[in-house]
mmCIF file of C-alpha atoms and ligand atoms in Angstrom:
data_model
loop_
_atom_site.group_PDB
_atom_site.id
_atom_site.type_symbol
_atom_site.label_atom_id
_atom_site.label_comp_id
_atom_site.label_asym_id
_atom_site.label_seq_id
_atom_site.Cartn_x
_atom_site.Cartn_y
_atom_site.Cartn_z
ATOM 1 C CA MET A 1 -98.683 -131.592 -82.434
ATOM 2 C CA PRO A 2 -102.399 -132.966 -84.437
ATOM 3 C CA LYS A 3 -104.385 -129.895 -85.737
ATOM 4 C CA GLY A 4 -107.469 -130.861 -84.265
ATOM 5 C CA LYS A 5 -108.960 -133.234 -81.112
ATOM 6 C CA VAL A 6 -112.293 -134.679 -80.910
ATOM 7 C CA THR A 7 -113.600 -136.017 -77.584
ATOM 8 C CA PHE A 8 -117.146 -137.957 -77.585
ATOM 9 C CA ASN A 9 -119.798 -137.755 -74.581
ATOM 10 C CA GLU A 10 -120.249 -141.846 -75.143
ATOM 11 C CA GLU A 11 -123.037 -141.679 -73.492
ATOM 12 C CA LEU A 12 -124.810 -140.110 -75.596
ATOM 13 C CA CYS A 13 -124.169 -142.193 -78.974
ATOM 14 C CA LYS A 14 -126.199 -144.389 -80.696
ATOM 15 C CA GLY A 15 -123.763 -146.040 -83.453
ATOM 16 C CA CYS A 16 -125.314 -144.196 -85.998
ATOM 17 C CA GLY A 17 -121.820 -144.245 -87.804
ATOM 18 C CA LEU A 18 -122.471 -140.818 -89.515
ATOM 19 C CA CYS A 19 -118.987 -138.909 -87.776
ATOM 20 C CA VAL A 20 -117.395 -142.317 -89.546
ATOM 21 C CA GLU A 21 -118.876 -141.806 -92.947
ATOM 22 C CA TYR A 22 -117.985 -137.841 -93.164
ATOM 23 C CA CYS A 23 -114.417 -137.982 -91.447
ATOM 24 C CA PRO A 24 -112.542 -136.925 -94.515
ATOM 25 C CA THR A 25 -109.385 -138.228 -93.044
ATOM 26 C CA HIS A 26 -111.128 -141.970 -92.104
ATOM 27 C CA ILE A 27 -109.715 -142.306 -88.238
ATOM 28 C CA LEU A 28 -113.013 -142.748 -86.796
ATOM 29 C CA TYR A 29 -114.287 -146.382 -86.483
ATOM 30 C CA GLN A 30 -117.099 -147.796 -84.319
ATOM 31 C CA ASP A 31 -115.689 -149.872 -81.720
ATOM 32 C CA ILE A 32 -117.737 -153.433 -81.544
ATOM 33 C CA LYS A 33 -116.396 -154.261 -78.598
ATOM 34 C CA THR A 34 -117.838 -151.706 -76.160
ATOM 35 C CA LEU A 35 -121.117 -150.815 -75.553
ATOM 36 C CA ASN A 36 -122.046 -147.885 -74.069
ATOM 37 C CA LYS A 37 -125.279 -147.620 -71.212
ATOM 38 C CA ALA A 38 -127.906 -147.652 -74.243
ATOM 39 C CA GLY A 39 -126.515 -150.224 -75.599
ATOM 40 C CA TYR A 40 -124.641 -148.487 -78.426
ATOM 41 C CA ASN A 41 -121.239 -149.013 -79.769
ATOM 42 C CA ILE A 42 -119.023 -146.407 -79.234
ATOM 43 C CA ILE A 43 -117.189 -144.554 -82.208
ATOM 44 C CA LYS A 44 -113.120 -144.464 -80.875
ATOM 45 C CA VAL A 45 -110.438 -142.560 -82.986
ATOM 46 C CA SER A 46 -107.682 -144.808 -85.140
ATOM 47 C CA GLU A 47 -105.001 -142.353 -85.412
ATOM 48 C CA PRO A 48 -105.651 -139.415 -83.217
ATOM 49 C CA ASP A 49 -102.442 -137.648 -85.104
ATOM 50 C CA LYS A 50 -103.970 -137.005 -88.078
ATOM 51 C CA CYS A 51 -107.426 -135.398 -87.343
ATOM 52 C CA ILE A 52 -107.491 -131.717 -88.821
ATOM 53 C CA GLY A 53 -110.507 -130.351 -86.691
ATOM 54 C CA CYS A 54 -112.623 -129.912 -89.649
ATOM 55 C CA ALA A 55 -115.537 -130.777 -87.511
ATOM 56 C CA PHE A 56 -117.344 -132.644 -89.979
ATOM 57 C CA CYS A 57 -118.083 -135.207 -87.813
ATOM 58 C CA ALA A 58 -119.402 -133.067 -85.446
ATOM 59 C CA ILE A 59 -121.535 -131.532 -87.629
ATOM 60 C CA MET A 60 -122.859 -134.506 -88.568
ATOM 61 C CA CYS A 61 -123.308 -136.055 -85.412
ATOM 62 C CA PRO A 62 -127.658 -135.818 -84.375
ATOM 63 C CA ASP A 63 -126.808 -136.331 -80.968
ATOM 64 C CA SER A 64 -124.154 -133.439 -80.319
ATOM 65 C CA VAL A 65 -121.654 -135.826 -78.939
ATOM 66 C CA ILE A 66 -118.661 -134.924 -80.146
ATOM 67 C CA LYS A 67 -116.662 -131.736 -79.457
ATOM 68 C CA VAL A 68 -113.729 -130.754 -81.443
ATOM 69 C CA GLU A 69 -110.849 -128.512 -80.405
ATOM 70 C CA VAL A 70 -108.588 -126.913 -83.019
ATOM 71 C CA ASN A 71 -104.650 -126.059 -81.898
ATOM 72 C CA LYS A 72 -103.988 -122.397 -82.329
ATOM 73 C CA MET B 1 -103.300 -123.612 -77.458
ATOM 74 C CA LEU B 2 -106.002 -125.865 -77.824
ATOM 75 C CA GLU B 3 -109.717 -123.934 -78.712
ATOM 76 C CA VAL B 4 -113.264 -124.925 -78.843
ATOM 77 C CA LYS B 5 -114.284 -125.424 -82.394
ATOM 78 C CA TYR B 6 -117.272 -127.197 -81.979
ATOM 79 C CA GLU B 7 -118.857 -128.502 -78.736
ATOM 80 C CA LYS B 8 -123.101 -128.817 -78.152
ATOM 81 C CA SER B 9 -124.698 -125.985 -78.109
ATOM 82 C CA LYS B 10 -126.637 -124.146 -75.217
ATOM 83 C CA GLY B 11 -129.675 -123.869 -76.925
ATOM 84 C CA LEU B 12 -130.200 -127.371 -76.202
ATOM 85 C CA THR B 13 -131.171 -128.835 -72.826
ATOM 86 C CA ASP B 14 -129.173 -131.652 -71.285
ATOM 87 C CA THR B 15 -132.254 -134.167 -71.746
ATOM 88 C CA LYS B 16 -131.180 -137.137 -74.883
ATOM 89 C CA LEU B 17 -133.054 -136.812 -77.921
ATOM 90 C CA SER B 18 -135.703 -139.206 -78.144
ATOM 91 C CA TYR B 19 -134.733 -139.413 -81.544
ATOM 92 C CA CYS B 20 -133.668 -142.801 -83.338
ATOM 93 C CA PRO B 21 -129.765 -143.019 -84.181
ATOM 94 C CA GLY B 22 -129.105 -141.065 -87.072
ATOM 95 C CA CYS B 23 -132.203 -139.335 -87.950
ATOM 96 C CA ALA B 24 -131.798 -135.901 -88.803
ATOM 97 C CA HIS B 25 -134.239 -134.208 -86.974
ATOM 98 C CA GLY B 26 -131.060 -134.506 -84.240
ATOM 99 C CA ILE B 27 -128.901 -132.230 -86.566
ATOM 100 C CA VAL B 28 -131.943 -129.651 -87.558
ATOM 101 C CA HIS B 29 -132.564 -129.047 -83.320
ATOM 102 C CA LYS B 30 -128.868 -128.596 -83.345
ATOM 103 C CA LEU B 31 -129.282 -125.435 -86.263
ATOM 104 C CA VAL B 32 -131.948 -124.340 -84.217
ATOM 105 C CA ALA B 33 -130.260 -124.025 -81.296
ATOM 106 C CA GLU B 34 -127.457 -122.313 -82.481
ATOM 107 C CA ALA B 35 -128.905 -120.254 -84.388
ATOM 108 C CA LEU B 36 -131.123 -118.699 -81.428
ATOM 109 C CA VAL B 37 -127.802 -118.198 -79.975
ATOM 110 C CA GLU B 38 -125.845 -117.072 -81.902
ATOM 111 C CA LEU B 39 -128.578 -114.206 -82.857
ATOM 112 C CA ASP B 40 -128.932 -113.569 -78.997
ATOM 113 C CA ILE B 41 -132.733 -114.896 -78.989
ATOM 114 C CA LEU B 42 -132.533 -118.044 -76.814
ATOM 115 C CA ASP B 43 -134.122 -115.897 -74.068
ATOM 116 C CA ARG B 44 -136.917 -114.484 -75.614
ATOM 117 C CA ALA B 45 -137.230 -117.448 -78.181
ATOM 118 C CA ILE B 46 -140.582 -119.600 -77.717
ATOM 119 C CA ALA B 47 -140.408 -123.111 -79.271
ATOM 120 C CA ILE B 48 -144.209 -124.326 -80.677
ATOM 121 C CA ALA B 49 -144.036 -128.341 -80.555
ATOM 122 C CA SER B 50 -146.334 -130.007 -83.412
ATOM 123 C CA VAL B 51 -147.248 -133.817 -83.404
ATOM 124 C CA GLY B 52 -144.894 -136.372 -84.800
ATOM 125 C CA CYS B 53 -141.361 -137.793 -83.724
ATOM 126 C CA SER B 54 -140.913 -134.176 -82.906
ATOM 127 C CA VAL B 55 -143.446 -133.864 -80.379
ATOM 128 C CA PHE B 56 -141.336 -133.554 -77.133
ATOM 129 C CA SER B 57 -138.940 -130.976 -78.982
ATOM 130 C CA TYR B 58 -140.242 -129.064 -76.101
ATOM 131 C CA GLN B 59 -137.950 -130.951 -74.054
ATOM 132 C CA PHE B 60 -135.031 -130.425 -76.355
ATOM 133 C CA PHE B 61 -134.848 -126.630 -77.228
ATOM 134 C CA ASN B 62 -133.438 -124.354 -73.986
ATOM 135 C CA CYS B 63 -135.997 -121.889 -74.413
ATOM 136 C CA ASP B 64 -140.010 -121.823 -73.369
ATOM 137 C CA ALA B 65 -141.808 -123.913 -75.246
ATOM 138 C CA GLN B 66 -146.007 -125.246 -75.947
ATOM 139 C CA GLN B 67 -146.651 -128.394 -77.075
ATOM 140 C CA ALA B 68 -149.703 -127.312 -79.881
ATOM 141 C CA PRO B 69 -152.386 -130.118 -81.281
ATOM 142 C CA HIS B 70 -151.558 -132.056 -84.458
ATOM 143 C CA GLY B 71 -151.068 -129.081 -87.369
ATOM 144 C CA ARG B 72 -152.015 -126.193 -85.432
ATOM 145 C CA ALA B 73 -148.408 -125.055 -84.583
ATOM 146 C CA CYS B 74 -149.119 -121.893 -86.906
ATOM 147 C CA ALA B 75 -152.567 -120.876 -85.297
ATOM 148 C CA LEU B 76 -151.152 -121.386 -81.680
ATOM 149 C CA ALA B 77 -147.979 -119.900 -82.818
ATOM 150 C CA THR B 78 -150.240 -116.651 -84.053
ATOM 151 C CA GLY B 79 -151.153 -116.253 -81.024
ATOM 152 C CA ALA B 80 -148.606 -116.085 -78.784
ATOM 153 C CA LYS B 81 -146.483 -113.875 -81.435
ATOM 154 C CA ARG B 82 -149.911 -111.468 -81.072
ATOM 155 C CA VAL B 83 -149.717 -111.281 -77.292
ATOM 156 C CA LEU B 84 -145.943 -111.684 -76.888
ATOM 157 C CA PRO B 85 -144.842 -109.503 -79.974
ATOM 158 C CA ASP B 86 -141.150 -108.997 -78.533
ATOM 159 C CA ASN B 87 -140.920 -112.747 -78.272
ATOM 160 C CA ILE B 88 -139.246 -114.786 -80.759
ATOM 161 C CA ILE B 89 -141.957 -117.396 -82.206
ATOM 162 C CA PHE B 90 -140.891 -120.514 -84.457
ATOM 163 C CA THR B 91 -143.160 -123.539 -85.024
ATOM 164 C CA TYR B 92 -140.969 -126.931 -85.644
ATOM 165 C CA GLN B 93 -143.102 -129.300 -87.767
ATOM 166 C CA GLY B 94 -142.904 -132.504 -89.875
ATOM 167 C CA ASP B 95 -144.665 -133.147 -93.567
ATOM 168 C CA GLY B 96 -147.698 -134.853 -91.736
ATOM 169 C CA ASP B 97 -148.412 -132.034 -89.344
ATOM 170 C CA LEU B 98 -147.842 -129.425 -91.675
ATOM 171 C CA ALA B 99 -148.747 -130.477 -95.095
ATOM 172 C CA SER B 100 -151.363 -132.622 -94.319
ATOM 173 C CA ILE B 101 -153.336 -132.025 -91.256
ATOM 174 C CA GLY B 102 -152.220 -128.465 -90.430
ATOM 175 C CA ILE B 103 -152.281 -127.773 -94.227
ATOM 176 C CA ALA B 104 -155.325 -124.915 -93.452
ATOM 177 C CA GLU B 105 -154.099 -123.118 -90.462
ATOM 178 C CA THR B 106 -150.154 -122.879 -92.017
ATOM 179 C CA ILE B 107 -151.318 -121.640 -95.466
ATOM 180 C CA HIS B 108 -153.290 -118.930 -93.419
ATOM 181 C CA ALA B 109 -150.911 -117.614 -91.115
ATOM 182 C CA ALA B 110 -148.563 -117.514 -94.098
ATOM 183 C CA ASN B 111 -151.272 -115.126 -95.834
ATOM 184 C CA ARG B 112 -151.856 -112.783 -93.046
ATOM 185 C CA GLY B 113 -147.859 -112.483 -93.002
ATOM 186 C CA GLU B 114 -147.873 -113.342 -89.333
ATOM 187 C CA ASN B 115 -144.062 -112.863 -87.910
ATOM 188 C CA ILE B 116 -143.483 -116.236 -87.077
ATOM 189 C CA THR B 117 -140.611 -118.896 -88.006
ATOM 190 C CA VAL B 118 -141.838 -121.989 -89.259
ATOM 191 C CA ILE B 119 -139.418 -125.205 -89.356
ATOM 192 C CA PHE B 120 -140.472 -127.615 -91.275
ATOM 193 C CA ILE B 121 -139.437 -130.994 -91.309
ATOM 194 C CA ASN B 122 -139.789 -133.189 -94.871
ATOM 195 C CA ASN B 123 -138.604 -136.823 -94.361
ATOM 196 C CA ALA B 124 -141.670 -137.935 -96.975
ATOM 197 C CA ILE B 125 -143.471 -140.201 -94.624
ATOM 198 C CA TYR B 126 -145.072 -140.278 -91.047
ATOM 199 C CA GLY B 127 -142.232 -141.382 -89.122
ATOM 200 C CA MET B 128 -143.940 -141.313 -85.645
ATOM 201 C CA THR B 129 -147.353 -143.412 -86.036
ATOM 202 C CA GLY B 130 -144.707 -146.051 -88.347
ATOM 203 C CA GLY B 131 -144.133 -144.950 -91.801
ATOM 204 C CA GLN B 132 -147.602 -143.797 -93.445
ATOM 205 C CA MET B 133 -147.440 -142.297 -96.891
ATOM 206 C CA ALA B 134 -147.323 -138.720 -96.344
ATOM 207 C CA PRO B 135 -148.634 -135.979 -98.828
ATOM 208 C CA THR B 136 -144.494 -135.790 -99.064
ATOM 209 C CA SER B 137 -144.383 -139.217 -100.233
ATOM 210 C CA LEU B 138 -142.282 -139.700 -103.211
ATOM 211 C CA ILE B 139 -144.327 -141.828 -106.488
ATOM 212 C CA GLY B 140 -143.197 -145.051 -106.134
ATOM 213 C CA GLN B 141 -142.070 -144.359 -102.761
ATOM 214 C CA LYS B 142 -142.671 -147.531 -100.542
ATOM 215 C CA THR B 143 -144.913 -146.963 -97.116
ATOM 216 C CA THR B 144 -147.153 -148.970 -94.730
ATOM 217 C CA THR B 145 -150.001 -146.999 -96.610
ATOM 218 C CA SER B 146 -148.722 -147.649 -100.314
ATOM 219 C CA GLN B 147 -147.067 -151.214 -100.553
ATOM 220 C CA ASP B 148 -146.684 -151.148 -103.787
ATOM 221 C CA GLY B 149 -145.396 -147.776 -103.737
ATOM 222 C CA ARG B 150 -147.139 -144.183 -104.047
ATOM 223 C CA ASN B 151 -148.867 -143.744 -107.816
ATOM 224 C CA GLN B 152 -150.267 -140.728 -108.860
ATOM 225 C CA PRO B 153 -153.444 -141.737 -110.349
ATOM 226 C CA ASN B 154 -154.760 -143.228 -106.753
ATOM 227 C CA HIS B 155 -152.109 -140.599 -104.616
ATOM 228 C CA GLY B 156 -151.386 -137.485 -106.248
ATOM 229 C CA ASN B 157 -148.407 -136.396 -106.395
ATOM 230 C CA PRO B 158 -145.679 -135.173 -104.060
ATOM 231 C CA ILE B 159 -146.792 -131.801 -102.344
ATOM 232 C CA LYS B 160 -144.150 -129.228 -102.868
ATOM 233 C CA ILE B 161 -144.752 -126.848 -100.199
ATOM 234 C CA SER B 162 -142.234 -124.142 -100.781
ATOM 235 C CA GLU B 163 -143.114 -123.844 -104.209
ATOM 236 C CA MET B 164 -146.363 -123.121 -103.362
ATOM 237 C CA PHE B 165 -146.082 -120.768 -100.735
ATOM 238 C CA ALA B 166 -143.548 -118.745 -102.609
ATOM 239 C CA THR B 167 -146.892 -117.642 -104.475
ATOM 240 C CA ILE B 168 -148.371 -116.525 -101.203
ATOM 241 C CA GLU B 169 -147.753 -112.531 -100.274
ATOM 242 C CA GLY B 170 -147.433 -112.752 -96.451
ATOM 243 C CA VAL B 171 -144.269 -114.461 -97.053
ATOM 244 C CA ALA B 172 -141.208 -113.048 -96.345
ATOM 245 C CA TYR B 173 -138.094 -115.627 -96.873
ATOM 246 C CA LEU B 174 -139.078 -119.225 -97.959
ATOM 247 C CA GLU B 175 -135.563 -121.295 -98.391
ATOM 248 C CA ARG B 176 -135.418 -125.317 -99.108
ATOM 249 C CA VAL B 177 -132.124 -127.106 -97.507
ATOM 250 C CA SER B 178 -131.085 -129.774 -97.036
ATOM 251 C CA VAL B 179 -128.863 -131.869 -94.224
ATOM 252 C CA TYR B 180 -127.294 -134.613 -96.364
ATOM 253 C CA ASP B 181 -123.615 -133.199 -96.153
ATOM 254 C CA PRO B 182 -121.600 -131.127 -94.223
ATOM 255 C CA LYS B 183 -121.591 -128.173 -96.759
ATOM 256 C CA HIS B 184 -125.386 -128.262 -96.335
ATOM 257 C CA VAL B 185 -125.961 -128.268 -92.982
ATOM 258 C CA LEU B 186 -124.174 -125.144 -92.702
ATOM 259 C CA ASN B 187 -126.029 -123.809 -95.540
ATOM 260 C CA ALA B 188 -129.108 -124.855 -93.487
ATOM 261 C CA LYS B 189 -128.219 -122.889 -90.546
ATOM 262 C CA LYS B 190 -127.692 -119.701 -92.992
ATOM 263 C CA ALA B 191 -131.022 -120.043 -94.215
ATOM 264 C CA ILE B 192 -132.771 -120.588 -90.527
ATOM 265 C CA LYS B 193 -130.907 -118.008 -89.051
ATOM 266 C CA LYS B 194 -131.984 -115.524 -91.774
ATOM 267 C CA ALA B 195 -135.504 -116.324 -91.198
ATOM 268 C CA PHE B 196 -134.925 -115.564 -87.157
ATOM 269 C CA GLN B 197 -132.879 -112.586 -88.257
ATOM 270 C CA TYR B 198 -136.267 -111.335 -90.884
ATOM 271 C CA GLN B 199 -138.682 -112.298 -87.276
ATOM 272 C CA LYS B 200 -136.466 -109.826 -85.614
ATOM 273 C CA GLU B 201 -136.977 -106.983 -87.894
ATOM 274 C CA ASN B 202 -140.484 -107.711 -88.039
ATOM 275 C CA ARG B 203 -140.758 -108.305 -91.917
ATOM 276 C CA GLY B 204 -143.763 -111.311 -91.962
ATOM 277 C CA PHE B 205 -144.056 -115.125 -92.311
ATOM 278 C CA THR B 206 -140.673 -116.611 -92.384
ATOM 279 C CA MET B 207 -140.467 -120.768 -93.239
ATOM 280 C CA ILE B 208 -137.391 -123.030 -93.685
ATOM 281 C CA GLU B 209 -138.409 -126.136 -95.654
ATOM 282 C CA VAL B 210 -135.203 -128.781 -94.564
ATOM 283 C CA VAL B 211 -135.213 -132.435 -96.575
ATOM 284 C CA SER B 212 -134.787 -134.193 -94.170
ATOM 285 C CA THR B 213 -134.567 -138.538 -93.254
ATOM 286 C CA CYS B 214 -136.405 -141.207 -91.480
ATOM 287 C CA PRO B 215 -133.955 -143.872 -91.879
ATOM 288 C CA VAL B 216 -136.193 -146.454 -89.652
ATOM 289 C CA ASN B 217 -138.959 -146.172 -91.664
ATOM 290 C CA TRP B 218 -137.353 -146.006 -95.110
ATOM 291 C CA GLY B 219 -135.710 -149.098 -94.002
ATOM 292 C CA MET B 220 -131.906 -147.693 -94.999
ATOM 293 C CA THR B 221 -128.927 -147.336 -92.201
ATOM 294 C CA PRO B 222 -128.772 -143.509 -91.656
ATOM 295 C CA VAL B 223 -125.487 -143.231 -93.926
ATOM 296 C CA ASP B 224 -127.827 -144.614 -97.125
ATOM 297 C CA ALA B 225 -130.787 -142.420 -95.788
ATOM 298 C CA MET B 226 -128.509 -139.070 -95.996
ATOM 299 C CA LYS B 227 -127.077 -140.325 -99.725
ATOM 300 C CA TRP B 228 -131.412 -141.036 -100.828
ATOM 301 C CA ALA B 229 -132.016 -137.329 -99.104
ATOM 302 C CA LYS B 230 -129.757 -136.310 -102.317
ATOM 303 C CA SER B 231 -130.345 -139.112 -104.534
ATOM 304 C CA ASP B 232 -134.034 -139.184 -105.033
ATOM 305 C CA MET B 233 -135.633 -136.236 -102.885
ATOM 306 C CA GLU B 234 -133.438 -133.640 -103.540
ATOM 307 C CA PRO B 235 -134.778 -134.129 -108.017
ATOM 308 C CA VAL B 236 -138.522 -133.872 -106.894
ATOM 309 C CA PHE B 237 -137.718 -130.699 -103.687
ATOM 310 C CA PRO B 238 -135.023 -128.625 -105.452
ATOM 311 C CA LEU B 239 -133.204 -126.458 -103.097
ATOM 312 C CA GLY B 240 -132.747 -123.075 -103.399
ATOM 313 C CA ILE B 241 -134.738 -119.187 -102.435
ATOM 314 C CA PHE B 242 -138.319 -119.116 -102.944
ATOM 315 C CA LYS B 243 -138.910 -116.027 -101.859
ATOM 316 C CA ASP B 244 -136.636 -113.364 -100.185
ATOM 317 C CA LYS B 245 -138.580 -110.150 -99.386
ATOM 318 C CA GLY B 246 -135.285 -108.543 -98.423
ATOM 319 C CA ALA B 247 -133.223 -109.064 -102.052
ATOM 320 C CA GLU B 248 -136.543 -107.428 -103.959
HETATM 321 C C1 TPP C 301 -155.653 -135.334 -84.525
HETATM 322 C C2 TPP C 301 -154.764 -136.698 -84.802
HETATM 323 N N1 TPP C 301 -154.638 -136.966 -85.826
HETATM 324 C C3 TPP C 301 -153.717 -138.114 -86.000
HETATM 325 C C4 TPP C 301 -152.594 -138.548 -85.231
HETATM 326 C C5 TPP C 301 -151.572 -139.331 -85.260
HETATM 327 N N2 TPP C 301 -150.320 -139.087 -85.468
HETATM 328 C C6 TPP C 301 -149.512 -139.168 -84.727
HETATM 329 S S1 TPP C 301 -147.943 -138.303 -85.638
HETATM 330 C C7 TPP C 301 -148.876 -138.577 -86.703
HETATM 331 C C8 TPP C 301 -148.038 -137.645 -88.359
HETATM 332 C C9 TPP C 301 -146.558 -137.705 -87.881
HETATM 333 O O1 TPP C 301 -145.716 -137.253 -89.026
HETATM 334 P P1 TPP C 301 -145.082 -135.614 -89.333
HETATM 335 O O2 TPP C 301 -145.642 -134.460 -88.951
HETATM 336 O O3 TPP C 301 -144.467 -136.148 -90.960
HETATM 337 O O4 TPP C 301 -144.123 -135.860 -88.724
HETATM 338 P P2 TPP C 301 -142.580 -137.131 -88.248
HETATM 339 O O5 TPP C 301 -142.989 -138.163 -87.276
HETATM 340 O O6 TPP C 301 -142.119 -138.010 -89.483
HETATM 341 O O7 TPP C 301 -141.236 -136.405 -87.769
HETATM 342 C C10 TPP C 301 -149.975 -138.607 -87.044
HETATM 343 C C11 TPP C 301 -150.847 -138.889 -88.354
HETATM 344 C C12 TPP C 301 -152.740 -137.840 -83.960
HETATM 345 N N3 TPP C 301 -151.494 -137.808 -82.813
HETATM 346 N N4 TPP C 301 -153.577 -136.659 -83.423
HETATM 347 S S1 SF4 C 302 -112.281 -133.373 -86.800
HETATM 348 FE FE1 SF4 C 302 -112.519 -133.544 -88.734
HETATM 349 S S2 SF4 C 302 -110.538 -134.987 -89.288
HETATM 350 FE FE2 SF4 C 302 -111.011 -134.687 -87.325
HETATM 351 S S3 SF4 C 302 -112.293 -136.949 -86.669
HETATM 352 FE FE3 SF4 C 302 -114.285 -135.048 -86.749
HETATM 353 S S4 SF4 C 302 -114.234 -135.296 -89.195
HETATM 354 FE FE4 SF4 C 302 -112.176 -136.726 -88.746
HETATM 355 S S1 SF4 C 303 -122.650 -139.419 -85.107
HETATM 356 FE FE1 SF4 C 303 -122.928 -138.763 -83.345
HETATM 357 S S2 SF4 C 303 -124.320 -140.444 -82.529
HETATM 358 FE FE2 SF4 C 303 -123.506 -141.096 -84.230
HETATM 359 S S3 SF4 C 303 -122.165 -142.737 -83.980
HETATM 360 FE FE3 SF4 C 303 -121.019 -140.772 -84.198
HETATM 361 S S4 SF4 C 303 -120.967 -139.800 -82.022
HETATM 362 FE FE4 SF4 C 303 -122.089 -141.125 -82.207
HETATM 363 S S1 SF4 C 304 -139.080 -142.957 -86.844
HETATM 364 FE FE1 SF4 C 304 -137.847 -141.830 -88.517
HETATM 365 S S2 SF4 C 304 -138.672 -139.503 -87.742
HETATM 366 FE FE2 SF4 C 304 -139.255 -140.466 -86.197
HETATM 367 S S3 SF4 C 304 -137.096 -140.318 -84.659
HETATM 368 FE FE3 SF4 C 304 -136.967 -142.235 -85.763
HETATM 369 S S4 SF4 C 304 -135.964 -142.086 -87.910
HETATM 370 FE FE4 SF4 C 304 -136.377 -139.871 -86.945
#
């Protein structure tokens, strides 16, 4: 089981890329094919199994898009 | 079993933030909201919004709020705190608002030792009005009103608010923080919590200066703006605690 799980409130995302930059395991990417209603390219997880649940992505997200859960 | 480690703070409303993508205003909003919730003071907090990009912050903090005329947030906060001493009163002001038009109100509120908390967002530019030079703009920084870069003979040096306010007797806590990586964001939250804690204990004027970003008017991506805050702003605006009456 992965250590962490991230979920995105996609409609709030502004595609700024900060979460992608600060994820230490480099598992986030901007999906250039998917826009939200506001017209921003949303973020997806390439390898969910590699999430360590550090919450760096969520801490850096200015728009409170990301929820992080950890396996206890 | 899955346990929530991070989610949107209850200290924020459901209203979508009006800030540009990647603007650090949003990060600081979260920290203020989280601090108010964790100190259990959200229900008696009153935000004093200023003029600048954060003019709508009264819609974002999930507490009572009042929007102040440009630069007057500390004057309004003074009145609010004196009438409602049991409430937690904080201002949220940019560098144009606080360090330019509102410098007098801010200095005198500090000098009177008003028991309020000031969240000061230093992004070295006027964001809302389209990127004019701020009192805190760096030497060499190109803005719409300093197109060849700010220069000392014509414009003076960037004003160092924390260094200046550290000399004021009424100031109980004063720290300059940044939000350019997760470690610094967590430290900034600690500082903001401490300032609110001091207000709870009626210790006097508290201010947290946040070295922030304005990706749009700096002409950078949000990621490059974070890097610039570290590489170019931090040397001019060094981080640290400038005053702590509790430690004296
Ligand atoms: C009395 C008055 N003078 C000037 C303005 C125009 N004005 C609006 S916001 C602003 C400066 C905003 O800059 P800052 O405080 O740094 O906040 P930011 O937008 O960068 O967050 C100015 C000069 C105004 N609204 N009212
Ligand atoms: S919690 Fe950490 S590892 Fe998981 S996506 Fe976010 S930054 Fe990456
Ligand atoms: S940091 Fe937040 S707003 Fe920016 S791209 Fe990531 S999820 Fe979207
Ligand atoms: S103009 Fe600058 S300070 Fe204002 S919201 Fe946009 S990026 Fe942020």
